[in-house]
Amino acid sequence: ASLQVLDGLDHAISRRGAHVAYLGSGEHPVALRVLGPDDLAPGEAGFVRLRLGSAYPMLPGDRFVLRESGRSETIGGGEILDIDPVTKAAEAKPDRSVDRVIAERGWITSNQLFLLTGERRDPTIGEWVVEDEIFNAARVALKERVENADGLGLPLAELDVRHRALIDFIDDIGVDGTHVRVIDAADALKDHPFLAALDDAPFAPPGADRYDRAEVRELVRRGLVVQTEGLYFSAAAVEQAAQMLAGLLAASPDGVTVSDIRECWDTSRKFALPLLAHFDSTGVTRRRDDVRIGGPRLPQR
């Protein structure tokens, strides 16, 4: 706040003393700090920071009178410049500029800006008003993070809501599933070696330990790989298994045993049971006692 000290005082104004600010019709005990010098002399104008003990509605431009209750004297009066300062008192340069409020906060929602200043500004991005320099620097920094990420791109989960809003304002990057990546970059999952390994042994697939976990999760998310009970099958193998099972059930509509299915798929229980669990959960099959019967999503023959 600004403060004009009365000429008639016989002492300087500092943080010492018990001060009371009169705002509107209210009387509020305040902690006073002079900004810049240690004190303000009689007749001198300067800036102060007033800390109220409780919240009180006000806006920049509101006037106040300051008294020192211990001396029972009026010290002076001034104008509110910032109702919720965020800079350190030693660095504060208060004024009524809305641009200063934006710059000091970096990112501020248009609604919060209105509450702090009484002025409405159109959002720069999403719901935020952002200083141009900060906005452009954030775009450059995010693009560099995406360009320096691994083949999958930058995990979307690592970005807060502000940085997610930035994506649409940056050329050549976009969201691909759970990652942000350079649009024209080669897809790290195209011709992935894990897919080839799964296709080579469709009903006795290898484990995923040799491969990057994030890449394996993305293969599952894209539907290229099916995970069931800790094992992984290629989507093509799952489709092939369902077609073979449909043929088996067409010949034995009353149900087939796990042994029948294992023989059909030419695999062991280790792989047959997880695959059957997947089919049970997705409606391809239904379990009836010790046999499997066709479910509503069993492929038609």
XYZ file of C-alpha atoms in Angstrom:
301
model
C 0.000 0.000 0.000
C 1.030 3.637 -0.370
C 1.235 5.741 2.779
C 1.409 9.497 3.217
C 2.661 10.320 6.712
C 1.150 13.394 8.359
C 3.385 16.464 8.626
C 2.484 17.152 12.238
C 4.017 14.024 13.740
C 7.088 14.402 15.904
C 8.546 10.986 15.115
C 9.238 8.666 12.200
C 7.008 5.707 11.327
C 8.432 2.187 11.505
C 7.255 -1.339 12.227
C 7.427 -0.622 15.960
C 4.127 0.168 17.618
C 0.567 -1.112 17.654
C -1.102 -0.026 14.432
C -4.722 -0.002 13.374
C -6.005 0.471 9.812
C -9.460 1.885 9.121
C -10.834 0.336 5.949
C -14.411 1.072 4.985
C -16.379 0.937 8.200
C -13.979 -1.525 9.846
C -11.149 -1.125 12.310
C -8.379 -3.690 11.812
C -5.240 -4.300 13.857
C -2.358 -4.631 11.390
C 1.307 -5.536 11.354
C 3.161 -2.722 9.567
C 6.345 -3.002 7.531
C 7.900 -0.088 5.691
C 9.127 -1.112 2.237
C 12.589 0.113 1.304
C 13.860 2.336 4.140
C 13.555 1.403 7.786
C 11.115 4.221 8.477
C 9.164 7.116 6.997
C 9.664 10.627 8.333
C 6.814 13.069 9.057
C 5.426 14.399 5.778
C 7.144 11.667 3.765
C 5.352 9.370 1.307
C 6.336 5.768 0.776
C 5.185 2.195 0.559
C 4.201 -0.155 3.365
C 2.932 -3.679 3.731
C -0.024 -4.154 6.060
C -0.880 -7.619 7.327
C -4.410 -7.998 8.672
C -5.243 -10.614 11.259
C -8.258 -11.843 9.275
C -9.605 -11.699 5.733
C -11.385 -8.526 4.662
C -12.879 -7.735 1.232
C -11.044 -4.956 -0.578
C -9.665 -3.973 -3.973
C -6.722 -1.934 -5.210
C -7.696 1.716 -5.001
C -9.461 1.404 -1.651
C -8.381 4.095 0.815
C -7.411 3.639 4.444
C -6.433 5.646 7.502
C -3.621 4.410 9.743
C -3.449 5.057 13.470
C -1.058 4.033 16.215
C -3.166 2.905 19.142
C -0.374 3.112 21.720
C 0.085 6.840 21.086
C -3.595 7.385 20.278
C -2.657 9.329 17.157
C -3.393 9.242 13.462
C -0.263 8.505 11.456
C -1.507 9.116 7.946
C -3.440 7.500 5.143
C -2.984 5.813 1.842
C -4.234 3.573 -0.933
C -4.345 -0.199 -1.285
C -2.177 -1.281 -4.243
C -2.081 -5.087 -3.964
C -4.447 -7.085 -1.773
C -2.407 -10.304 -1.836
C 1.275 -9.580 -2.526
C 3.460 -12.535 -3.472
C 6.915 -10.952 -3.705
C 9.230 -10.639 -0.729
C 8.851 -7.352 1.108
C 12.488 -6.488 0.388
C 11.849 -6.855 -3.363
C 8.342 -5.406 -3.571
C 7.653 -2.495 -5.911
C 3.911 -2.062 -5.482
C 1.632 -0.142 -7.825
C -1.857 -0.620 -9.235
C -0.666 -2.182 -12.489
C -2.603 -5.288 -13.475
C 0.333 -6.320 -15.667
C 2.551 -6.351 -12.566
C 0.125 -8.694 -10.809
C 0.231 -11.033 -13.818
C 4.024 -10.904 -14.145
C 4.649 -11.578 -10.446
C 2.419 -14.655 -10.477
C 3.506 -16.059 -13.833
C 0.248 -17.951 -14.371
C -3.032 -16.671 -12.948
C -6.596 -17.630 -13.797
C -8.745 -14.870 -15.234
C -11.155 -15.297 -12.327
C -8.386 -14.971 -9.733
C -7.066 -11.892 -11.536
C -10.503 -10.314 -11.356
C -10.739 -11.033 -7.625
C -7.315 -9.464 -7.039
C -7.679 -6.412 -9.260
C -11.327 -5.928 -10.188
C -10.290 -6.051 -13.859
C -11.168 -8.779 -16.352
C -8.673 -9.998 -18.934
C -9.267 -12.571 -21.649
C -7.326 -15.775 -20.920
C -4.105 -16.327 -22.825
C -4.459 -20.097 -22.663
C -7.180 -22.238 -21.124
C -8.357 -20.353 -18.047
C -5.028 -18.607 -17.417
C -3.728 -15.153 -18.138
C 0.008 -15.412 -18.769
C 2.627 -12.781 -19.519
C 3.890 -13.172 -23.103
C 7.516 -13.770 -22.097
C 6.563 -16.472 -19.600
C 4.112 -18.060 -22.054
C 6.682 -18.259 -24.851
C 9.383 -19.579 -22.511
C 7.013 -22.303 -21.284
C 6.256 -23.339 -24.876
C 9.943 -23.582 -25.748
C 10.730 -25.555 -22.578
C 7.902 -28.038 -23.141
C 8.835 -28.597 -26.775
C 12.431 -29.314 -25.726
C 11.222 -31.844 -23.141
C 9.147 -33.620 -25.785
C 11.965 -33.611 -28.341
C 14.422 -35.009 -25.775
C 12.071 -37.737 -24.529
C 12.521 -41.387 -25.473
C 10.855 -43.033 -28.451
C 7.404 -43.161 -26.865
C 7.465 -39.457 -26.113
C 6.923 -37.557 -22.870
C 4.457 -39.250 -20.484
C 1.304 -37.166 -20.267
C 1.112 -37.984 -16.548
C 4.245 -35.876 -15.962
C 2.486 -32.706 -17.118
C 0.258 -30.573 -14.927
C -2.941 -29.069 -16.271
C -1.181 -25.875 -17.409
C 1.415 -27.708 -19.476
C -1.252 -29.953 -20.984
C -3.046 -26.814 -22.148
C 0.189 -25.659 -23.825
C 0.291 -28.651 -26.170
C -2.218 -27.143 -28.602
C -0.078 -23.995 -28.858
C 3.104 -25.779 -29.940
C 3.715 -26.754 -33.554
C 4.753 -30.298 -34.456
C 3.827 -32.039 -31.189
C 0.652 -33.828 -30.164
C -0.836 -36.384 -27.807
C -0.487 -40.025 -28.789
C -2.331 -42.089 -26.224
C -0.595 -41.578 -22.896
C 2.384 -39.661 -24.288
C 3.186 -36.364 -25.971
C 5.471 -36.813 -28.945
C 6.804 -35.071 -32.024
C 4.140 -35.668 -34.662
C 6.463 -36.749 -37.479
C 8.805 -38.788 -35.273
C 9.143 -42.483 -35.968
C 6.816 -44.636 -33.904
C 8.965 -46.570 -31.433
C 6.334 -49.322 -31.291
C 6.112 -49.959 -35.002
C 7.681 -53.362 -35.675
C 8.472 -53.671 -31.970
C 10.607 -56.772 -31.248
C 8.225 -57.920 -28.501
C 5.400 -58.137 -31.045
C 7.582 -60.236 -33.310
C 8.528 -62.518 -30.413
C 4.872 -62.990 -29.453
C 3.873 -63.756 -33.020
C 6.649 -66.335 -33.298
C 5.162 -68.312 -30.381
C 1.480 -67.351 -30.284
C 0.363 -69.919 -27.699
C 3.604 -70.179 -25.721
C 4.659 -66.536 -25.622
C 7.891 -65.292 -24.030
C 7.948 -63.024 -20.985
C 8.256 -59.254 -21.160
C 11.249 -58.868 -18.838
C 13.652 -58.098 -21.676
C 11.628 -55.133 -22.892
C 11.028 -51.612 -21.654
C 8.066 -51.622 -19.273
C 6.651 -48.346 -20.570
C 6.742 -49.642 -24.137
C 5.043 -52.888 -23.118
C 2.307 -50.939 -21.292
C 1.788 -48.836 -24.392
C 1.512 -51.942 -26.577
C -1.203 -53.194 -24.236
C -2.960 -49.818 -24.208
C -3.020 -49.734 -28.000
C -4.555 -53.201 -28.096
C -1.609 -54.752 -29.895
C -0.848 -56.977 -26.909
C -3.232 -58.607 -24.433
C -2.146 -59.019 -20.819
C -3.828 -61.696 -18.736
C -2.745 -63.103 -15.390
C 0.825 -61.882 -15.823
C 1.283 -63.270 -19.331
C 1.272 -61.450 -22.660
C -0.234 -62.598 -25.951
C -0.312 -60.784 -29.249
C -3.745 -59.545 -30.271
C -3.438 -61.681 -33.398
C -2.800 -64.780 -31.271
C -5.835 -64.035 -29.102
C -8.019 -63.669 -32.183
C -6.632 -66.891 -33.639
C -7.238 -68.718 -30.352
C -10.846 -67.486 -30.264
C -11.473 -68.693 -33.816
C -9.983 -72.112 -33.041
C -12.074 -72.325 -29.870
C -15.205 -71.459 -31.846
C -14.487 -74.356 -34.186
C -13.957 -76.699 -31.256
C -17.240 -75.645 -29.626
C -19.104 -75.952 -32.916
C -18.239 -79.644 -32.840
C -18.949 -79.953 -29.083
C -21.615 -77.342 -28.203
C -22.230 -78.885 -24.768
C -18.773 -77.798 -23.701
C -15.102 -78.615 -23.941
C -12.535 -79.303 -21.230
C -9.260 -77.528 -20.584
C -7.530 -80.629 -21.885
C -9.495 -80.381 -25.145
C -8.581 -76.725 -25.477
C -4.903 -77.318 -24.703
C -4.769 -79.935 -27.410
C -6.525 -77.620 -29.855
C -4.044 -74.829 -29.177
C -1.092 -77.202 -28.818
C 0.025 -75.542 -25.581
C 0.391 -76.224 -21.863
C -1.863 -75.329 -18.928
C 0.574 -72.525 -18.061
C -0.574 -70.644 -21.158
C -4.042 -72.107 -21.710
C -5.486 -71.128 -18.322
C -4.591 -67.394 -18.484
C -5.914 -67.225 -22.036
C -9.148 -68.929 -20.966
C -9.426 -66.505 -18.037
C -9.275 -63.668 -20.559
C -11.983 -65.267 -22.703
C -14.187 -65.871 -19.641
C -13.864 -62.223 -18.585
C -14.615 -60.857 -22.054
C -17.614 -63.083 -22.812
C -16.002 -65.282 -25.434
C -16.551 -68.294 -23.186
C -18.446 -69.191 -20.049
C -17.393 -71.688 -17.453
C -19.898 -74.396 -16.556
C -18.546 -76.801 -13.958
C -15.450 -78.335 -15.534
C -16.139 -77.325 -19.123
C -16.240 -74.156 -21.225
C -19.234 -73.275 -23.360
C -19.637 -70.518 -25.883
C -20.296 -67.008 -24.605
C -22.092 -64.086 -26.289
C -18.855 -62.859 -27.874
C -17.696 -66.177 -29.267
C -16.793 -65.665 -32.959
C -19.444 -66.918 -35.352
C -18.543 -69.833 -37.569
